[in-house]
Amino acid sequence: MSERINVLITHPSVGSVWLLDAEIDADIVSGWIWDYSQRGSSLLPDDYSGERLMMWFPVGCVRKTEGGV
C-alpha cells in the first residue's frame, strides 16, 4: 500500500505540473491534474471550470513531494 501525496513532476511533454492525491508505486507515479484546456469553448457551458484527469509518469520525473495521509 502506498502513501497518497502531492507530487511536482517535470516531463518534456507537459513541463512542470502538480499531481494531486498521487501514489508512487515502484517505478510509476500516478495522480490527478486539473485540466483547463477546454475553458471558453463554445461547446461547453459558460461556467465550465475544467475537469480532473489521471496521469502517469516515471518516478524519475518527480521533483518535489508534499503532504501525506
C-alpha positions as a LaTeX table, in Angstrom:
\begin{tabular}{lrrr}
\hline
Residue & $x$ (\AA) & $y$ (\AA) & $z$ (\AA) \\
\hline
Met1 & 0.00 & 0.00 & 0.00 \\
Ser2 & 1.42 & 3.36 & $-0.94$ \\
Glu3 & 1.01 & 6.78 & 0.62 \\
Arg4 & $-1.03$ & 9.47 & $-1.19$ \\
Ile5 & 0.75 & 12.81 & $-1.54$ \\
Asn6 & 1.03 & 15.83 & $-3.84$ \\
Val7 & 3.93 & 15.49 & $-6.28$ \\
Leu8 & 5.59 & 18.05 & $-8.55$ \\
Ile9 & 6.76 & 16.37 & $-11.73$ \\
Thr10 & 8.74 & 17.67 & $-14.69$ \\
His11 & 8.37 & 15.95 & $-18.06$ \\
Pro12 & 9.37 & 17.12 & $-21.56$ \\
Ser13 & 5.86 & 16.67 & $-23.00$ \\
Val14 & 3.95 & 18.55 & $-20.25$ \\
Gly15 & 6.50 & 20.75 & $-18.49$ \\
Ser16 & 6.05 & 21.02 & $-14.72$ \\
Val17 & 2.74 & 20.06 & $-13.12$ \\
Trp18 & 1.47 & 19.10 & $-9.66$ \\
Leu19 & $-0.12$ & 15.65 & $-9.41$ \\
Leu20 & $-2.73$ & 15.76 & $-6.64$ \\
Asp21 & $-3.55$ & 12.81 & $-4.42$ \\
Ala22 & $-0.68$ & 10.95 & $-6.10$ \\
Glu23 & 0.64 & 7.44 & $-5.50$ \\
Ile24 & 4.23 & 6.35 & $-6.03$ \\
Asp25 & 4.43 & 2.62 & $-6.79$ \\
Ala26 & 7.77 & 1.02 & $-7.75$ \\
Asp27 & 8.74 & 2.97 & $-10.89$ \\
Ile28 & 5.48 & 4.84 & $-11.70$ \\
Val29 & 3.85 & 7.88 & $-10.11$ \\
Ser30 & 0.15 & 8.46 & $-10.79$ \\
Gly31 & $-2.10$ & 11.30 & $-9.75$ \\
Trp32 & $-4.74$ & 13.82 & $-10.73$ \\
Ile33 & $-4.28$ & 17.13 & $-12.54$ \\
Trp34 & $-6.87$ & 19.82 & $-13.21$ \\
Asp35 & $-7.28$ & 20.32 & $-16.98$ \\
Tyr36 & $-8.42$ & 23.80 & $-18.00$ \\
Ser37 & $-7.76$ & 23.36 & $-21.74$ \\
Gln38 & $-11.44$ & 23.41 & $-22.79$ \\
Arg39 & $-12.44$ & 26.54 & $-20.85$ \\
Gly40 & $-14.05$ & 29.12 & $-23.09$ \\
Ser41 & $-15.18$ & 26.55 & $-25.67$ \\
Ser42 & $-18.47$ & 27.44 & $-27.34$ \\
Leu43 & $-19.47$ & 23.78 & $-26.93$ \\
Leu44 & $-19.43$ & 23.97 & $-23.12$ \\
Pro45 & $-21.45$ & 26.00 & $-20.58$ \\
Asp46 & $-20.12$ & 29.42 & $-19.55$ \\
Asp47 & $-19.47$ & 28.18 & $-16.00$ \\
Tyr48 & $-17.32$ & 25.20 & $-17.08$ \\
Ser49 & $-14.20$ & 25.21 & $-14.90$ \\
Gly50 & $-12.26$ & 22.22 & $-16.21$ \\
Glu51 & $-12.04$ & 18.58 & $-15.20$ \\
Arg52 & $-9.77$ & 16.21 & $-13.31$ \\
Leu53 & $-7.57$ & 13.90 & $-15.35$ \\
Met54 & $-5.45$ & 10.97 & $-14.14$ \\
Met55 & $-1.85$ & 10.98 & $-15.40$ \\
Trp56 & 1.06 & 8.56 & $-15.02$ \\
Phe57 & 4.80 & 9.34 & $-15.16$ \\
Pro58 & 8.10 & 7.58 & $-14.47$ \\
Val59 & 9.34 & 8.11 & $-10.89$ \\
Gly60 & 12.41 & 9.87 & $-12.33$ \\
Cys61 & 10.14 & 12.84 & $-13.19$ \\
Val62 & 9.41 & 13.60 & $-9.51$ \\
Arg63 & 10.99 & 16.90 & $-8.38$ \\
Lys64 & 9.21 & 17.58 & $-5.09$ \\
Thr65 & 6.66 & 15.96 & $-2.78$ \\
Glu66 & 4.46 & 17.43 & $-0.07$ \\
Gly67 & 1.80 & 16.25 & 2.31 \\
Gly68 & 0.87 & 12.73 & 3.14 \\
Val69 & $-2.04$ & 10.81 & 4.52 \\
\hline
\end{tabular}
